[in-house]
GROMACS .gro file of C-alpha atoms in nm:
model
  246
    1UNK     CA    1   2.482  -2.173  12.146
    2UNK     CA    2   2.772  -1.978  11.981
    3UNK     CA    3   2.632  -1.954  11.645
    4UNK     CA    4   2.298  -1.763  11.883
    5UNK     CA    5   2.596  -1.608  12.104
    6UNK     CA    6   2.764  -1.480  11.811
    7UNK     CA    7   2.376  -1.335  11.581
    8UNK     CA    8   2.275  -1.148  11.915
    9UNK     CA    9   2.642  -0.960  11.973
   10UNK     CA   10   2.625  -0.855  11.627
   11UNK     CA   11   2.239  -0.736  11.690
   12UNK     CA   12   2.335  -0.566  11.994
   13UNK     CA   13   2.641  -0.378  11.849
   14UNK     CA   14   2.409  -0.267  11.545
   15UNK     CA   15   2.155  -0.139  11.778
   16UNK     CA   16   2.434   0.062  12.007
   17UNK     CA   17   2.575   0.220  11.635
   18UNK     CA   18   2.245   0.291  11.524
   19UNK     CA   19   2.118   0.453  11.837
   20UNK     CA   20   2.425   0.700  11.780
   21UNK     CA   21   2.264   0.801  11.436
   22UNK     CA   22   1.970   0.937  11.596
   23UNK     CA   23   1.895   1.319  11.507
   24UNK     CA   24   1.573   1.491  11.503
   25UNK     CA   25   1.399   1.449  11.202
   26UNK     CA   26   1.570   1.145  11.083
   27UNK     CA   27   1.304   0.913  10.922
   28UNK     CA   28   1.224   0.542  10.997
   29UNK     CA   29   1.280   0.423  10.678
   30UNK     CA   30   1.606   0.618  10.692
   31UNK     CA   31   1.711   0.437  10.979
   32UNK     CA   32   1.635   0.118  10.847
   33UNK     CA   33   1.816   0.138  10.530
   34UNK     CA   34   2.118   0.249  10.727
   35UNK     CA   35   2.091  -0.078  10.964
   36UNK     CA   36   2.055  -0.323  10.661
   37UNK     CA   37   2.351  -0.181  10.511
   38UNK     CA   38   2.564  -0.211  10.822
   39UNK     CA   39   2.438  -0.551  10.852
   40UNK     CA   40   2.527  -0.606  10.500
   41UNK     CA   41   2.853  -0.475  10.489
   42UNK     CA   42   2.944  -0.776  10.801
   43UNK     CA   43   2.789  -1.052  10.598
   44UNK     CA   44   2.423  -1.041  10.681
   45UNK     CA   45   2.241  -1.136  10.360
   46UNK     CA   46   1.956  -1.290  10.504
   47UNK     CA   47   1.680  -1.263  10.840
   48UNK     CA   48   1.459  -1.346  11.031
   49UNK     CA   49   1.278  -1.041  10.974
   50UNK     CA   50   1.461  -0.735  10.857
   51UNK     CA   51   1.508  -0.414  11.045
   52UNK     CA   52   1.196  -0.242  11.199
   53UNK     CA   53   1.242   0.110  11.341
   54UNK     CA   54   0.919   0.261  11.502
   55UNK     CA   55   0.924   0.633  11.649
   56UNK     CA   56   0.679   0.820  11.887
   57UNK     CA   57   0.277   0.691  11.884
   58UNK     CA   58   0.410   0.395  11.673
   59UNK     CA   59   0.616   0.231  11.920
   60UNK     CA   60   0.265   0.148  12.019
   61UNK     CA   61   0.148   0.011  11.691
   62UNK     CA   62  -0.174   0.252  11.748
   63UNK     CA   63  -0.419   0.182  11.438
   64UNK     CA   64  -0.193  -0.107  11.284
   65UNK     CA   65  -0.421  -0.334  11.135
   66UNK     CA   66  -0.198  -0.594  10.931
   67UNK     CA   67   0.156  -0.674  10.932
   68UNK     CA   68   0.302  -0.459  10.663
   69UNK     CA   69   0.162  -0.182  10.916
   70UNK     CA   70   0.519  -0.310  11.097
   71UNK     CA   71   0.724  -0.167  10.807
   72UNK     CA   72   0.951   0.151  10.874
   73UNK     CA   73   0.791   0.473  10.708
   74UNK     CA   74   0.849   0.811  10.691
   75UNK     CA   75   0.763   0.891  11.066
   76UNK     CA   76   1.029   1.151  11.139
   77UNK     CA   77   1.183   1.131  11.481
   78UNK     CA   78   1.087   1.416  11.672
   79UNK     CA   79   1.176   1.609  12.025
   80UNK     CA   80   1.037   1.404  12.329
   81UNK     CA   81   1.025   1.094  12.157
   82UNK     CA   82   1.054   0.708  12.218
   83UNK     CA   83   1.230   0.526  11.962
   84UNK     CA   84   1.238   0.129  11.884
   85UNK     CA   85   1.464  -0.127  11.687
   86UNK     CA   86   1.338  -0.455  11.616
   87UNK     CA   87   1.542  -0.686  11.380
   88UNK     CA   88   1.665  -0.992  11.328
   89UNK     CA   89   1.981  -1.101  11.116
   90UNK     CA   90   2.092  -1.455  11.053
   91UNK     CA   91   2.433  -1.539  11.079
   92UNK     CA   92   2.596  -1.883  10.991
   93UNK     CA   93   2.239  -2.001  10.949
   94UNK     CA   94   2.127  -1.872  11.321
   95UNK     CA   95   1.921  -1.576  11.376
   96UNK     CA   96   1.877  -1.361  11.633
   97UNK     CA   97   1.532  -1.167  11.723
   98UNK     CA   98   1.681  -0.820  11.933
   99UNK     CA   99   1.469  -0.495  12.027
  100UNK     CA  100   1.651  -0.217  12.181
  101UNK     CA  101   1.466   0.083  12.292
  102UNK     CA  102   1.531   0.427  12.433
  103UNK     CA  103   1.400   0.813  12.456
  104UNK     CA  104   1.493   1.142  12.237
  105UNK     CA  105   1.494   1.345  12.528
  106UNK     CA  106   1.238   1.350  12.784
  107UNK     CA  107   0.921   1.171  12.765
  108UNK     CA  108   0.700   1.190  13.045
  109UNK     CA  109   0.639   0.860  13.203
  110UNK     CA  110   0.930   0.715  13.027
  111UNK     CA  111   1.155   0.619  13.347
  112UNK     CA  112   0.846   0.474  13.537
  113UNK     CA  113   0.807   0.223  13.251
  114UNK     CA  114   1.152   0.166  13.174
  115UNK     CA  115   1.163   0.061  13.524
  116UNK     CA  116   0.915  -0.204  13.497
  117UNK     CA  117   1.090  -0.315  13.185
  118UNK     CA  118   1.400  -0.309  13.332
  119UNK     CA  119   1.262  -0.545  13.642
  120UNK     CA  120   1.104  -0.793  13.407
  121UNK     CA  121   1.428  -0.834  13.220
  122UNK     CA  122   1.592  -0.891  13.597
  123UNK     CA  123   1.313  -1.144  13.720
  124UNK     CA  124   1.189  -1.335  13.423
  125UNK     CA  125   1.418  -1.579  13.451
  126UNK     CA  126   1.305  -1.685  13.737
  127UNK     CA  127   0.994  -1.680  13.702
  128UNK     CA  128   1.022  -1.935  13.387
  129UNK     CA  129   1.212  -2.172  13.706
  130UNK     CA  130   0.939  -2.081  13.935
  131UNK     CA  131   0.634  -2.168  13.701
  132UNK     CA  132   0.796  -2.539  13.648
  133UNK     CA  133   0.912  -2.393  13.267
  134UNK     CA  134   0.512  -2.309  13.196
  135UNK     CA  135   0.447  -2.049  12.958
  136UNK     CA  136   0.144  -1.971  13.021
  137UNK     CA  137   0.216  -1.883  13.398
  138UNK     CA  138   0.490  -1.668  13.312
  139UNK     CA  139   0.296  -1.485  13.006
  140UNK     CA  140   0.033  -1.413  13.371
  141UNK     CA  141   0.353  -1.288  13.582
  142UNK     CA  142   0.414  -1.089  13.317
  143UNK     CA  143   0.074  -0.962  13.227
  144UNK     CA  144   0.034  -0.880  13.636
  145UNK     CA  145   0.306  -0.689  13.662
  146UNK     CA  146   0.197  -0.465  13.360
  147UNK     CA  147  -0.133  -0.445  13.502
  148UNK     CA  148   0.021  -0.372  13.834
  149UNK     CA  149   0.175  -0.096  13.721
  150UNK     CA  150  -0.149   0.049  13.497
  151UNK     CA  151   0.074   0.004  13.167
  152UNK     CA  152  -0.059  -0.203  12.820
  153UNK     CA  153   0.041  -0.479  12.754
  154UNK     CA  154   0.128  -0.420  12.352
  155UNK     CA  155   0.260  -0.781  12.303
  156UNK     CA  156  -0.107  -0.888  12.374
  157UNK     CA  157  -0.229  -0.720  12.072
  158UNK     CA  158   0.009  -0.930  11.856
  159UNK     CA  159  -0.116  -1.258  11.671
  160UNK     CA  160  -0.133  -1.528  11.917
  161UNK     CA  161  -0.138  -1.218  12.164
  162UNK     CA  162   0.241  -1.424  12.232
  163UNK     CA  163   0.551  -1.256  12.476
  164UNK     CA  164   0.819  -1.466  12.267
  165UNK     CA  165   0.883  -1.729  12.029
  166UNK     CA  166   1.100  -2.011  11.988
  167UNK     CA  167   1.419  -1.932  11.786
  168UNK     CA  168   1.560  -2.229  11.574
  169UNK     CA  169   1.888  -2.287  11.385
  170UNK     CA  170   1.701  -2.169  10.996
  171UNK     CA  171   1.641  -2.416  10.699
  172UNK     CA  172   1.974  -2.348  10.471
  173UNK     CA  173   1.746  -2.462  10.130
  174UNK     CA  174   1.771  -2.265   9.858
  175UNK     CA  175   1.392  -2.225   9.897
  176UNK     CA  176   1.455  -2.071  10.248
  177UNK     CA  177   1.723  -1.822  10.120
  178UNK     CA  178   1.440  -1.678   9.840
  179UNK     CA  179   1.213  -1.703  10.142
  180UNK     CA  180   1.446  -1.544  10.379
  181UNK     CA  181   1.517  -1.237  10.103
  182UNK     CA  182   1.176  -1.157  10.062
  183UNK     CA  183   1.089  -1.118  10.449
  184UNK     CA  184   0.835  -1.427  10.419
  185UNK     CA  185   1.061  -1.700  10.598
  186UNK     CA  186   0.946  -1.622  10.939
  187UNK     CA  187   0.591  -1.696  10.862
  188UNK     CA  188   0.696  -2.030  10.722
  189UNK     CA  189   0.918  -2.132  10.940
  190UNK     CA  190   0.632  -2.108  11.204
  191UNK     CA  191   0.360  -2.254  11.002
  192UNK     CA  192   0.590  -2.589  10.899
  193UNK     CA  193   0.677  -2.639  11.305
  194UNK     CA  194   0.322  -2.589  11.407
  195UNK     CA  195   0.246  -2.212  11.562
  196UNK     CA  196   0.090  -2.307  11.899
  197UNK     CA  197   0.437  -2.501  12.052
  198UNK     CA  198   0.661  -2.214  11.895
  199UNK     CA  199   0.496  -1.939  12.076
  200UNK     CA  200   0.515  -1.818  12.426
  201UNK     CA  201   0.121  -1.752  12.471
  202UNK     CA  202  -0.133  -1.762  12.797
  203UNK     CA  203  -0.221  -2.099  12.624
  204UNK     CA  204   0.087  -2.272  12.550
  205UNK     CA  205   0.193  -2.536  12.824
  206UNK     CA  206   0.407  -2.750  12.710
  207UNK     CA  207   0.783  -2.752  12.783
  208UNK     CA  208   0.978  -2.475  12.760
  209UNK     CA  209   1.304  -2.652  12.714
  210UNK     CA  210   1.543  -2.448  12.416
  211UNK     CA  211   1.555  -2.095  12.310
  212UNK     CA  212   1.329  -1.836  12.333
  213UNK     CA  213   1.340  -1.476  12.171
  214UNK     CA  214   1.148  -1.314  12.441
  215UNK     CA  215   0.969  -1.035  12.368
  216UNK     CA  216   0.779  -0.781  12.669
  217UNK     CA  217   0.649  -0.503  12.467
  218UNK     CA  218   0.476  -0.202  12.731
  219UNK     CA  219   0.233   0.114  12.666
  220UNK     CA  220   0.218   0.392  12.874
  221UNK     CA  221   0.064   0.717  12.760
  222UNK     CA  222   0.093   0.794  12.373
  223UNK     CA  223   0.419   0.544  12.343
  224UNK     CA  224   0.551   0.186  12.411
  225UNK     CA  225   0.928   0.044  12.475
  226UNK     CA  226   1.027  -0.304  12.450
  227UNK     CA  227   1.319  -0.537  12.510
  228UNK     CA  228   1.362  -0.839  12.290
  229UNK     CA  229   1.665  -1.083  12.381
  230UNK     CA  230   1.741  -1.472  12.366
  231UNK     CA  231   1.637  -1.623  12.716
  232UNK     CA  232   1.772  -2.017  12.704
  233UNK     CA  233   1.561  -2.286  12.934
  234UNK     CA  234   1.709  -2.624  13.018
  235UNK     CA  235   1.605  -2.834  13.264
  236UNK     CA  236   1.884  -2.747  13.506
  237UNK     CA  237   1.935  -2.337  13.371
  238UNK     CA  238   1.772  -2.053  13.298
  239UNK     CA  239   1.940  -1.795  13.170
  240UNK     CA  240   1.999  -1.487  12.953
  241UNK     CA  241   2.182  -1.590  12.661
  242UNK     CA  242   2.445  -1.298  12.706
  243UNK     CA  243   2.521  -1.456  13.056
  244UNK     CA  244   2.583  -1.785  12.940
  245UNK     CA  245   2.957  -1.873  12.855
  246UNK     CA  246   3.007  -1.961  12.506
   0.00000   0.00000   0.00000
C-alpha cells in the first residue's frame, strides 16, 4: 500500500502544479507535454496510461469514436470552461490511475454537478460495505444518483460501460517496459488477467476485495467532470486510499 500511497501523492501534486499552469488559450497537448516532463524530471519513465488533458465539450468525449479520440489535441482552453486531467504514472513498479477536474471561470451548472460528484466521492465507500462488496450494486447506486440528479453518466459510454478498474502492482519484464513506453501496457495488462473480474461494471459480481481506481465520470450540459482516485476494499475496510495510514 505505500508503493500505491506513494504513485497517487505524486499524481495528486502533479495535478495541483498543473492546474496552476492554466491560462486561456493554453492547448491540451500543451498541457500534456508539460505534465510528462514534470513527471519525468521525478523519475516517471513509464504508465499506466500517459497524461490526458480534455477541455470544454471534450470533457464529455462528445463524437469520440475510438480510443486515440482520448489523446490531448489542440483544443485551446477557453473562458467558461471545464478542464480534466487523467493520468497515470508508475512508480517503483505501482501505478496510480488519478483525474482531477475543475472550471476556468464560471460554467453554468458546474457547482450543481460538482456537488453530486463531490457526494459520491463522500458516500461510495459505503456503499461498496453496504452492497456486501458487489459491484454491480454500487455501479446502480451510482448510476441512480446520476439519474437522480438528470446528469449522464459518461463512464457508461466507456468499453465495458465500467466506473473503475482494478489497479495491480505492473509486470517489471522488459516486454512490459516497451509495452509501458508505447501506451499499449494497459490494454495488456487487462487482456492477460481476464477483463470481466478487473472491471467495476453493472455485470461484475464477484469480490471486490483489493484496489480499485475508481472512476465516476458526469455530463451536464455541453461538459463533464470526473474524479478518479484509489478506493481499497478488504473484508473488514473500506476506504480511500489517501485516508489509509501508510
Amino acid at each position: 500500500m505505500r508503493g500505491f500511497a506513494a504513485a497517487q501523492r505524486l499524481a495528486l501534486e502533479c495535478a495541483q502544479v498543473a492546474e496552476q499552469r492554466l491560462r486561456t488559450g493554453i492547448t491540451e497537448r500543451e498541457l500534456a507535454a508539460w505534465m510528462r516532463d514534470w513527471l519525468g524530471f521525478r523519475g516517471v519513465a513509464h504508465y499506466f496510461h500517459r497524461p490526458f488533458v480534455w477541455f470544454g465539450p471534450r470533457t464529455q468525449f462528445q463524437h469520440f469514436k475510438t480510443r486515440m479520440d482520448l489523446r490531448p489535441t489542440s483544443q485551446p482552453l477557453a473562458e467558461n470552461d471545464v478542464y480534466v486531467f487523467d493520468f497515470a504514472p508508475i512508480v517503483g513498479g505501482y501505478a496510480c490511475d488519478f483525474s482531477h477536474a475543475g472550471q476556468w471561470g464560471q460554467v453554468p451548472g458546474y457547482t450543481r454537478a460538482r456537488a453530486v460528484l463531490d457526494g459520491i466521492y463522500r458516500d461510495l465507500p459505503a456503499w461498496v460495505r453496504d452492497s456486501g462488496h458487489r459491484a454491480d450494486q454500487v455501479w446502480r447506486r451510482v448510476h441512480q444518483e446520476l439519474t437522480d440528479h438528470t446528469l449522464l453518466g459518461i463512464h457508461e459510454t466507456s468499453d465495458f460501460s465500467f466506473l473503475g478498474h482494478r489497479v495491480q502492482h505492473v509486470a517489471a519484464s522488459p516486454l512490459a517496459r516497451a509495452l509501458a513506453e508505447r501506451g499499449a501496457q494497459t490494454f495488456l495488462e487487462v487482456l492477460a488477467r481476464g477483463a470481466a473480474g478487473q472491471v467495476l461494471s453493472r455485470h461484475h459480481q464477484g469480490d471486490m476485495t483489493g484496489l480499485w481506481a475508481v472512476e465516476p465520470h458526469l455530463g451536464f450540459g455541453e461538459h463533464a467532470l470526473k474524479f478518479e482516485e484509489l478506493l481499497l476494499v478488504t473484508p473488514g475496510r473500506v476506504a480511500w486510499l489517501r485516508d489509509v495510514e501508510t
